[in-house]
XYZ file of C-alpha atoms in Angstrom:
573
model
C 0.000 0.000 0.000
C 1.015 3.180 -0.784
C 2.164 5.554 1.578
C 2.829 9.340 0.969
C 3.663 12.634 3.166
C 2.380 16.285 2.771
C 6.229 17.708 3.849
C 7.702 17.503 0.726
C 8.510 19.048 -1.093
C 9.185 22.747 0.065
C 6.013 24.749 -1.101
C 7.186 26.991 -4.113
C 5.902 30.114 -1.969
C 8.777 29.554 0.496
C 7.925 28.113 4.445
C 7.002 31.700 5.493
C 3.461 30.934 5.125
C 3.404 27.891 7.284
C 5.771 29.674 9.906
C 2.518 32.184 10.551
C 0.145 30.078 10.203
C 1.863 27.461 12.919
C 2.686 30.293 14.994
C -1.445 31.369 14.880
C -2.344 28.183 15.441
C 0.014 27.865 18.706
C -1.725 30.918 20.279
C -5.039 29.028 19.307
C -4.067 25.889 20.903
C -2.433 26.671 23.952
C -5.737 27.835 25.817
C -7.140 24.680 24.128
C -5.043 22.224 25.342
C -5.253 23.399 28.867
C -8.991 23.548 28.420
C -9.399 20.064 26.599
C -7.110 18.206 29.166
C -9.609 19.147 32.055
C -12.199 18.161 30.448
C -10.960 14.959 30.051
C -10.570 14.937 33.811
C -6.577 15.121 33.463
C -3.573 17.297 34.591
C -3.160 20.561 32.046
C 0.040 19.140 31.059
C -1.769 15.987 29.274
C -3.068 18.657 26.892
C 0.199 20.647 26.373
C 1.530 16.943 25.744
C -1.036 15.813 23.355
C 0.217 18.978 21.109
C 3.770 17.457 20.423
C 4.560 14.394 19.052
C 1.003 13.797 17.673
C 1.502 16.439 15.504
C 4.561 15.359 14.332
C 3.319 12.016 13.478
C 0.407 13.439 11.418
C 2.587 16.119 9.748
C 4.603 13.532 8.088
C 1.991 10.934 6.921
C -1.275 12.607 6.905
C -2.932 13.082 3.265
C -4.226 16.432 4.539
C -1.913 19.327 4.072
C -4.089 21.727 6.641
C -5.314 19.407 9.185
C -4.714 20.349 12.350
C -4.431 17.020 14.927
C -4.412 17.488 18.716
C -6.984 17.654 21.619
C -10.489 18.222 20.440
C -13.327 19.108 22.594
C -15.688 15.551 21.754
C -12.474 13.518 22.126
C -11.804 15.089 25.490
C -15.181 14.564 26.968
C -15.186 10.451 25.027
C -12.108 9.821 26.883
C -13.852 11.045 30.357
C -17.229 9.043 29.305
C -15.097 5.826 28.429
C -13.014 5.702 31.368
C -16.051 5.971 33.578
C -17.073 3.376 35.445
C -13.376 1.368 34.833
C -11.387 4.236 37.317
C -12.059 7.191 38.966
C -10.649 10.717 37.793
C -9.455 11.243 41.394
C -7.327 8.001 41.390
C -3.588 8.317 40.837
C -3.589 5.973 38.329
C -6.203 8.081 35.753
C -3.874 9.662 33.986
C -2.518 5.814 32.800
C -5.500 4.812 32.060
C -5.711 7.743 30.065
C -2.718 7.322 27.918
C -3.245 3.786 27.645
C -6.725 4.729 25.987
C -4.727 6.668 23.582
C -2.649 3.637 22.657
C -5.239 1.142 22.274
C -7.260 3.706 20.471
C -4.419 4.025 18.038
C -3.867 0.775 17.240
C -7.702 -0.302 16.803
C -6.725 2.702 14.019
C -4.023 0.595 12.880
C -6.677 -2.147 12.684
C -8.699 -0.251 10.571
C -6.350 0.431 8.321
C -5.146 -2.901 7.687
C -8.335 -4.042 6.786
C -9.378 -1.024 4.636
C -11.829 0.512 6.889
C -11.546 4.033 4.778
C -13.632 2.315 2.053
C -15.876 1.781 4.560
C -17.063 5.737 5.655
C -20.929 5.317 3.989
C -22.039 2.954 6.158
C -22.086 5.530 9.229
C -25.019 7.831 7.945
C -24.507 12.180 7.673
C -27.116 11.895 10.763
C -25.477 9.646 13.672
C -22.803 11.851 12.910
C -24.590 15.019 13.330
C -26.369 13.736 16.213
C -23.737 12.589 17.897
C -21.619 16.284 17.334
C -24.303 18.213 18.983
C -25.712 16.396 21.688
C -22.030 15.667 22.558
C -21.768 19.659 21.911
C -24.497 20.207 24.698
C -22.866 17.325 27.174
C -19.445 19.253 26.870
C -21.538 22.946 27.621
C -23.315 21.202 30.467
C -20.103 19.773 32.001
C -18.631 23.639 32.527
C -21.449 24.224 34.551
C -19.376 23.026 37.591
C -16.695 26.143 36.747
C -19.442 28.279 36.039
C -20.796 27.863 39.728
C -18.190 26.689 41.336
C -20.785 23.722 42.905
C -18.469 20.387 43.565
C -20.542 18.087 41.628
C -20.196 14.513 41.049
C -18.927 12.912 38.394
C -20.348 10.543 36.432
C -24.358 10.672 35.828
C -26.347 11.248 32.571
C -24.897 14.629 30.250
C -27.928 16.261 32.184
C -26.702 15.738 35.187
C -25.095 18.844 36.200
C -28.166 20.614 34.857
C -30.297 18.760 37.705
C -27.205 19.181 40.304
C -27.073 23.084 39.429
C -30.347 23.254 39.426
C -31.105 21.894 42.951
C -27.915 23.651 44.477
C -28.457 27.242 42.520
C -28.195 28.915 46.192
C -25.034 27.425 46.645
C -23.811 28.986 43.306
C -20.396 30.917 43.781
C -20.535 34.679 42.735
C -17.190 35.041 41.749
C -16.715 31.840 39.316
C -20.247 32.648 37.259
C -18.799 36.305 36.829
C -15.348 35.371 35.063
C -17.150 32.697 33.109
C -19.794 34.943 31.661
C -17.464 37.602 31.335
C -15.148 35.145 29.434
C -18.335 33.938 27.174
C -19.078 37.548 26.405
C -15.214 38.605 25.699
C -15.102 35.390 23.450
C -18.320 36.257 21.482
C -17.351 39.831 21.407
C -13.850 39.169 20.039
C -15.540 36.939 17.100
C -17.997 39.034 16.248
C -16.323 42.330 16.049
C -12.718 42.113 15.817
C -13.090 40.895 12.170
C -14.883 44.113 11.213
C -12.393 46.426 12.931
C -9.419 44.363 11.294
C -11.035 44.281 7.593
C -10.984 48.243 7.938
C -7.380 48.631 7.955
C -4.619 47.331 5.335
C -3.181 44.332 7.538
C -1.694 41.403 5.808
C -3.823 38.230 5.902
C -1.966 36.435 8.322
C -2.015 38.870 10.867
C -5.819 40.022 10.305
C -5.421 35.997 11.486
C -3.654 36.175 14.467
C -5.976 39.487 15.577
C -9.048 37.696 14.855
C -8.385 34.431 16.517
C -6.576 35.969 19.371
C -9.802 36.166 22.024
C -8.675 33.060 23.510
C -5.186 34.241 24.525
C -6.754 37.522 25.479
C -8.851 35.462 27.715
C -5.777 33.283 29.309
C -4.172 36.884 29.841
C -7.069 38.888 31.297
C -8.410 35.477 33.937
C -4.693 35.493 34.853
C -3.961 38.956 35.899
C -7.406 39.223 37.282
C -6.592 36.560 40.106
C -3.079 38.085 40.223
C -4.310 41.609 41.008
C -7.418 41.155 42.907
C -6.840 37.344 44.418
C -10.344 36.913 43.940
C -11.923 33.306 45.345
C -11.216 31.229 42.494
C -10.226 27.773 41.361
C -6.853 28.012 39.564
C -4.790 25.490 37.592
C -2.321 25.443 39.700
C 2.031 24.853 38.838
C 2.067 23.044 35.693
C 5.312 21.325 35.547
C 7.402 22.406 32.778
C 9.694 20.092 30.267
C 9.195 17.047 28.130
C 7.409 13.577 29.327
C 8.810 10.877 29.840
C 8.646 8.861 26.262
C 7.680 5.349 27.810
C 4.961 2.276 26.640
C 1.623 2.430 28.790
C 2.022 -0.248 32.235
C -0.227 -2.207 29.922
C -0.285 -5.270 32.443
C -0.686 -3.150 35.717
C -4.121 -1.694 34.275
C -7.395 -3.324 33.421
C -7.138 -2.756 29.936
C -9.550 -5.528 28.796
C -12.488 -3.202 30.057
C -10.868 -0.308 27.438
C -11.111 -2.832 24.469
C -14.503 -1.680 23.404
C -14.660 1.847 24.254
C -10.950 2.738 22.449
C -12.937 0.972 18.977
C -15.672 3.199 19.089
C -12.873 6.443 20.115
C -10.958 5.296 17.056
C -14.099 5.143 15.008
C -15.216 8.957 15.946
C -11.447 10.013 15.540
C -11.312 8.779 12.087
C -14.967 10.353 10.885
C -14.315 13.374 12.368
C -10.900 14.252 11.506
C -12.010 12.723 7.754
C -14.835 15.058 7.535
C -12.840 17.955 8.702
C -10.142 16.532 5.626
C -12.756 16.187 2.853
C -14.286 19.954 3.647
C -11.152 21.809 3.560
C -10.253 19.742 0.547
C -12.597 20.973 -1.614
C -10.753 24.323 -1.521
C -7.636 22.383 -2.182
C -5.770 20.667 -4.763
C -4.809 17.584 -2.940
C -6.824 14.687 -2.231
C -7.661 12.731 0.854
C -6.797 9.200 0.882
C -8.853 7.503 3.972
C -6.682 4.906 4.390
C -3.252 6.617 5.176
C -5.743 9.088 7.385
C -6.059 5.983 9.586
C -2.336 5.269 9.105
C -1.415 9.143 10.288
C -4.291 9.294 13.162
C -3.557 6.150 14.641
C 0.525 6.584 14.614
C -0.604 10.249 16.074
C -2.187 8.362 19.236
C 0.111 6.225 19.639
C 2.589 9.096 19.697
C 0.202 10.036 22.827
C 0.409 7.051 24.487
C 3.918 7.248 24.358
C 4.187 10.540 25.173
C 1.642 9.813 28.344
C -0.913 12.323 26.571
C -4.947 11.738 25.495
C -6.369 10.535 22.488
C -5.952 12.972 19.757
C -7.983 13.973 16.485
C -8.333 16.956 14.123
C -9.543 19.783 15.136
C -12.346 21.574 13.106
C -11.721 25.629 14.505
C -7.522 24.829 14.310
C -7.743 23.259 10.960
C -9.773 25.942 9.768
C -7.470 28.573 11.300
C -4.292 26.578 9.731
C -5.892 27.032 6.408
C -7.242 30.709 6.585
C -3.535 31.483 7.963
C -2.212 31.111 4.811
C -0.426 27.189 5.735
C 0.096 25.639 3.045
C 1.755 22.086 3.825
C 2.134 20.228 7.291
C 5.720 22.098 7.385
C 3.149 24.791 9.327
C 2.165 21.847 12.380
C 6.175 21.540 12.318
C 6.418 25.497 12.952
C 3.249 24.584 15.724
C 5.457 21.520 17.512
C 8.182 24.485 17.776
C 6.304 27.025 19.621
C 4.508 24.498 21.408
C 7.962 23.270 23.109
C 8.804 26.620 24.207
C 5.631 26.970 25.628
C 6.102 23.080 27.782
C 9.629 24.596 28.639
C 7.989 27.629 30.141
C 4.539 26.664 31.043
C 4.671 26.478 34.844
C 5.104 30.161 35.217
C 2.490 30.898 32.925
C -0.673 29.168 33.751
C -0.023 28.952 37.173
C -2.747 31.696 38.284
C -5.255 30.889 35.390
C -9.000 30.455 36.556
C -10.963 27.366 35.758
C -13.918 29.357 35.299
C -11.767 31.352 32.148
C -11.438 28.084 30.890
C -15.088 26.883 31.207
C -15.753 29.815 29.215
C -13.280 29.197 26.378
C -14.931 25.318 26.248
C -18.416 26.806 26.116
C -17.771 29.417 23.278
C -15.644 26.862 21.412
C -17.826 23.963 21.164
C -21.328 26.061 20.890
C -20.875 25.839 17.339
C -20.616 22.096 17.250
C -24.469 21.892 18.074
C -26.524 21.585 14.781
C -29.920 21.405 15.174
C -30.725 22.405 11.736
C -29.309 19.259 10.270
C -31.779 17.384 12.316
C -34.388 19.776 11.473
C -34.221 19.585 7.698
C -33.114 15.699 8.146
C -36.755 15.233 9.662
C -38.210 17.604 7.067
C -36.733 15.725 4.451
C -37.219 12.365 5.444
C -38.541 11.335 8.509
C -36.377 8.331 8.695
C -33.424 10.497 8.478
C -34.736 12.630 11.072
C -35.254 9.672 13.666
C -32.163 8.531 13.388
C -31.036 12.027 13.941
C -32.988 12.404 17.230
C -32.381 8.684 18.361
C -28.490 9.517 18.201
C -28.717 12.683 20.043
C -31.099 11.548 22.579
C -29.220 8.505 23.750
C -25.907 10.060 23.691
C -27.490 12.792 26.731
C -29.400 10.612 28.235
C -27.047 7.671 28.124
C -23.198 7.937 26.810
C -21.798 8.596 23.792
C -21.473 5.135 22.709
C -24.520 3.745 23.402
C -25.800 6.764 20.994
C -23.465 6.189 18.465
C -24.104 2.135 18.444
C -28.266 2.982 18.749
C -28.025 5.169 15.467
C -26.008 3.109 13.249
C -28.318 0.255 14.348
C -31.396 2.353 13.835
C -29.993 3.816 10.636
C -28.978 -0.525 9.069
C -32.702 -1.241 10.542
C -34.001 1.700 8.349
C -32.165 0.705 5.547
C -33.322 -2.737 5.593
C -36.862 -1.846 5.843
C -36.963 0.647 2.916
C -34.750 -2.420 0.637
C -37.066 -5.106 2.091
C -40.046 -3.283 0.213
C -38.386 -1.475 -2.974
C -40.020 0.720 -5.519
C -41.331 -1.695 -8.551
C -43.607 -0.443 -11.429
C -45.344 -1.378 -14.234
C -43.957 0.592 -17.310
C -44.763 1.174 -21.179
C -43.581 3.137 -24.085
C -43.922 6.400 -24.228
C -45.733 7.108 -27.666
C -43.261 7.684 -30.368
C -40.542 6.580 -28.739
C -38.334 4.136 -27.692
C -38.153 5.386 -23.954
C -40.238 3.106 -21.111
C -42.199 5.025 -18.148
C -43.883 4.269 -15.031
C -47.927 3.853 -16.146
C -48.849 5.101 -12.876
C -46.991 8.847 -13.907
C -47.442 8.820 -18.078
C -49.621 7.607 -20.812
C -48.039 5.007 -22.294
C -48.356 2.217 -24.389
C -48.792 -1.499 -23.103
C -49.312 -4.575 -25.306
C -51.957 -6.566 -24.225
C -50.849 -10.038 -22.322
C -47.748 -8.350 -21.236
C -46.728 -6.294 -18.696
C -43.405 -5.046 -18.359
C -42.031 -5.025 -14.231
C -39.125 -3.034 -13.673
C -37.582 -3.210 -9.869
C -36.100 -0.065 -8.475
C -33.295 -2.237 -6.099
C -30.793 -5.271 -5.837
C -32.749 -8.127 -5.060
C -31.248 -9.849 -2.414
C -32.626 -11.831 0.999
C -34.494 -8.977 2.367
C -36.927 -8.625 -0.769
C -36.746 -11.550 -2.409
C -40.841 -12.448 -1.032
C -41.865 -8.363 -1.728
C -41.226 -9.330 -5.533
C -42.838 -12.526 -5.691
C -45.610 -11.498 -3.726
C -45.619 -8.259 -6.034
C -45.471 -10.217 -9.320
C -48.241 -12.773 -8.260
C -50.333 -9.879 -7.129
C -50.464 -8.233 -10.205
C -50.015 -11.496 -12.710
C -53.989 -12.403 -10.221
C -55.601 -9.005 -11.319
C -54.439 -9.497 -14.719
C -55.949 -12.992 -15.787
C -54.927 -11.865 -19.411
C -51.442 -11.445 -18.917
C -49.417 -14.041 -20.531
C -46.017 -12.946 -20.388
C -44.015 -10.986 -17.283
C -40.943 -9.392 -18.598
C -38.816 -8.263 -15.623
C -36.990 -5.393 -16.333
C -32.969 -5.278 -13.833
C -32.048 -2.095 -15.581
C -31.929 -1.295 -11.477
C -30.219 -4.610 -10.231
C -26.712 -3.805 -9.555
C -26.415 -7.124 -7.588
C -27.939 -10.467 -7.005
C -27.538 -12.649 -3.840
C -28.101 -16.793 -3.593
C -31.447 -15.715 -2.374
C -32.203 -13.101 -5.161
C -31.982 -16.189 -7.729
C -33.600 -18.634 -5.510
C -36.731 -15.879 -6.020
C -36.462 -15.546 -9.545
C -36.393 -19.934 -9.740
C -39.446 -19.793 -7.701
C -41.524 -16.863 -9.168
C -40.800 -18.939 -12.690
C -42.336 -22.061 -11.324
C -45.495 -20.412 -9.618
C -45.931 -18.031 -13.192
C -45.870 -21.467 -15.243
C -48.880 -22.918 -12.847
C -50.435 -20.254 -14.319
C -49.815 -20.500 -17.772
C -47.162 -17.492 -17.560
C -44.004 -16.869 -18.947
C -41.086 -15.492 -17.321
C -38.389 -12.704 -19.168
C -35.733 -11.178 -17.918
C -34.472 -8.122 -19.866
C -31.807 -4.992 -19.565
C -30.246 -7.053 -16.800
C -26.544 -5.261 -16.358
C -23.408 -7.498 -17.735
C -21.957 -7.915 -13.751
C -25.621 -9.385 -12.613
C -25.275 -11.667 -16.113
C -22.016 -12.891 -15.422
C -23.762 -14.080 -11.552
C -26.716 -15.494 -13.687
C -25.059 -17.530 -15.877
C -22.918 -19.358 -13.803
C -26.303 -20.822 -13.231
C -29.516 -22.844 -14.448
C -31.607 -19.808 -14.616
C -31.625 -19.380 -18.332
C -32.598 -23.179 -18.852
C -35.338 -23.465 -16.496
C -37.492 -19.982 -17.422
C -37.449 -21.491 -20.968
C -39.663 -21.038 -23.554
C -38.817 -17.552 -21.608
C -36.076 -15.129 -22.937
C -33.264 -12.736 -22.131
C -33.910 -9.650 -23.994
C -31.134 -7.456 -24.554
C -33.078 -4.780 -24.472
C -37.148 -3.790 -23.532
C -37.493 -3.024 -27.229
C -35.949 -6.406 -27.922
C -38.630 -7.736 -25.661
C -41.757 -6.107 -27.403
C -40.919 -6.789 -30.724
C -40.543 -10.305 -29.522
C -43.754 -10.470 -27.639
C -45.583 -9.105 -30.854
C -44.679 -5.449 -30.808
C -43.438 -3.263 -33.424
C -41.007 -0.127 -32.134
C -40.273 2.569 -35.382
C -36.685 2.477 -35.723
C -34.540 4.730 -33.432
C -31.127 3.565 -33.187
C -29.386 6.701 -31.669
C -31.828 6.834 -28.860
C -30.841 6.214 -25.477
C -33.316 4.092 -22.836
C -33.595 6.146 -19.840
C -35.299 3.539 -17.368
């Protein structure tokens, strides 16, 4: 298999473009990783961690030349959700479990990617995906709640949880922690909405209109830190974060219970790999390059194990950095190099730094960060749409508050296959004829057309496999008992892409039960793969004195028909 990198060779336009953009998104994802790591219930130096070597890793075999791959919001608050119940986040031996999650998530990658799982990507539906992102957008917002009040509330419990807990505590609700937090929301919404305007009204190159715009987080880090420095107001810092490199070491694999991780790690890996491939495929289409799924699962899971090593969290690309990489200016993954840089000076020097930043600063920065993540439209215009679209929509989001997110993501991809199976199990068949004067066939139901009498022409809108192998028969017989004049059944596969064992086992027995009735069986416009299946058996033999038409017109003028002569006309079934 193929493998390629997005590092070389040197852009034409020089590495100046990816040393801004890296350096933007550094100032992005320092706040982030601090905020993303306590989420996850872990020290702030797991995030700070989780933005070294896994970026390295992806910047050298990742297909996308703008993805940016660290700690993302959903990731954080999966890796909480899946190491509940196995260990608490108070235990000293979280933070292992933690980075031994990030290992066994990356080689369940690994996994995928030797069997080809990026060939794979339809069968998770645009809705379970959507669901999932924004009810797992209102379980992150609801877990803040805690900094925003400054209530100690247990963990663990439903995503609504801390709604009830604040809820039945609100006159225990600190004064000073919901004041920074709002504050922080509003400087954060502020700072998006209205710092672009001011910045588009002077002559600033694009990169640094950039770093202005996306600067509110920083601004944030800076104002909750000299707030508690100058007024020592009562609030929950982050305390000394210990400055330098980990320790590169293997996960105590055989000291920890990882058997219990085995399930929830597959189910991180899958969400890893569908988000960061979505976030891929949409820059892409403002790109040149072109995502390759399979190496994505290569890059993502050699970027967690990276983690692991590194004793960091799972990792994934992040929508808001990878959007920020690109609008920067980046150009290859040379600008996640220039991003591992600054992010080392920033571990060498982090301590001092973060030492007096508020919790409540960076419940705020979560909040305003993953807001955006909730789309209810999608499930609005899914339901509109289609209501089975729409219910897996809800089913997914539901569960995944009410439950976790993996019995959400599990209920909608089952929902979604039962769906599926139902709608196949009962395709779209109709009766068609010729449209007058022509050589094209039509449903009779929708156009006047022309029939010949003794015939009717089925068409089936749908491979005919296990599932609706009795909806044709059934269909057939139906119509063949309404008809007593009907003498021939032609069916028409211009449809069939594929047959199964129990697909030809229906067409053997609707044969027999048309010839108790005195009815031939034809088969016509069925595609050369579903021939090449057919004649490798009997079929052929045993619908005799029936045919197989080449063609519908083929099968009229056989049946007693006469078709005027159109040879440069096309059959559009």
């Amino acid at each position: 298999m193929k493998i390629r990198n997005t590092l070389y060779p040197l852009p034409r336009q020089g590495l100046l473009p990816d040393f801004i953009a890296g350096l933007v998104v550094a100032v992005m994802l320092v706040p982030q990783a601090l905020a993303y790591a306590f989420l996850a219930g872990l020290p702030p130096e797991a995030g700070l961690f989780s933005s070294l070597l896994p970026l390295l890793a992806y910047a050298v075999l990742g297909s996308s030349p703008t993805l940016a791959v660290g700690p993302v919001a959903i990731i954080s608050l999966m890796t909480l959700s899946s190491l509940h119940g196995i260990v608490s986040p108070d235990a000293s031996d979280y933070h292992a479990y933690a980075t031994l999650l990030a290992g066994m998530t990356g080689a369940w990658l690994f996994i995928f990617f030797a069997i080809g799982l990026g060939s794979w990507t339809s069968f998770i539906s645009h809705s379970v995906i959507s669901g999932f992102t924004s009810a797992a957008a209102i379980v992150i917002i609801l877990s803040q709640l805690k900094y925003f009040t400054g209530l100690d509330m247990p963990r663990g419990g439903s995503g609504w949880s801390p709604a009830a807990f604040t809820v039945e505590h609100w006159r225990e609700i600190a004064l000073w922690p919901l004041i920074t937090a709002l504050a922080g929301v509003a400087l954060l919404t502020f700072w998006q909405k209205f710092i672009p305007a001011v910045t588009a009204r002077f002559a600033l190159p694009d990169a640094l209109r950039t770093l202005a715009n996306r600067a509110g987080p920083l601004v944030l880090v800076t104002t909750g830190t000299l707030l508690v420095l100058v007024l020592n107001p009562p609030l929950a810092t982050v305390g000394a974060v210990p400055s330098g490199f980990p320790a590169l070491s293997l996960p105590a694999i055989t000291d920890l219970d990882w058997q219990a991780l085995v399930i929830p790690s597959g189910v991180l890996a899958l969400i890893i790999f569908l988000e960061s491939l979505s976030i891929s495929n949409t820059m892409a289409r403002e790109q040149t390059n072109r995502i390759r799924p399979n190496q994505e699962l290569l890059a993502l899971g050699t970027a967690n194990v990276a983690a692991a090593i590194s004793h960091a969290m799972p990792v994934a690309g992040g929508f808001g950095r990878s959007m920020v990489m690109q609008s920067a200016g980046a150009l290859s993954q040379w600008a996640a190099i220039f991003t591992f840089v600054f992010m080392t000076l920033v571990c060498l020097i982090a301590g001092s730094w973060f030492q007096h930043l508020p919790h409540a600063a960076l419940g705020a920065l979560i909040v305003v960060a993953t807001w955006p993540l909730f789309r209810w439209r999608d499930g609005l215009n899914a339901w509109n749409f289609q209501r089975s679209d729409g219910i897996v929509w809800l089913t997914t989001f539901a569960l995944v508050i009410v439950v976790d997110a993996e019995s959400g993501i599990i209920a909608g991809v089952a929902v979604s296959l039962v769906i599926y199976l139902r709608r196949t199990s009962q395709p779209h068949i109709a009766e068609i004829g010729r449209l007058p004067r022509t050589q094209q066939f039509r449903n009779v139901l929708r156009h006047s057309v022309e029939t010949i009498p003794g015939v009717t022409l089925i068409r089936v809108d749908e491979n005919l496999y296990f599932a609706n192998s009795d909806y044709l028969i059934d269909y057939v017989l139906e119509r063949v008992a309404r008809r007593p004049d009907i003498r021939h059944v032609v069916l028409v596969g211009t449809a069939i892409n594929h047959i199964d064992y129990c697909g030809l086992e229906a067409l053997e027995l609707l044969n027999s039960r048309l010839k108790e009735r005195s009815v031939v069986l034809h088969l016509a416009e069925f595609k050369g793969p579903v021939m090449d299946q057919l004649s490798k058996t009997h079929l052929a033999e045993k619908i005799r004195p029936g045919q197989v038409f080449f063609t519908i017109s083929d099968a009229m003028s056989a049946l007693g028909h006469s078709i005027p002569e159109k040879s440069n006309d096309n059959y559009i079934i």
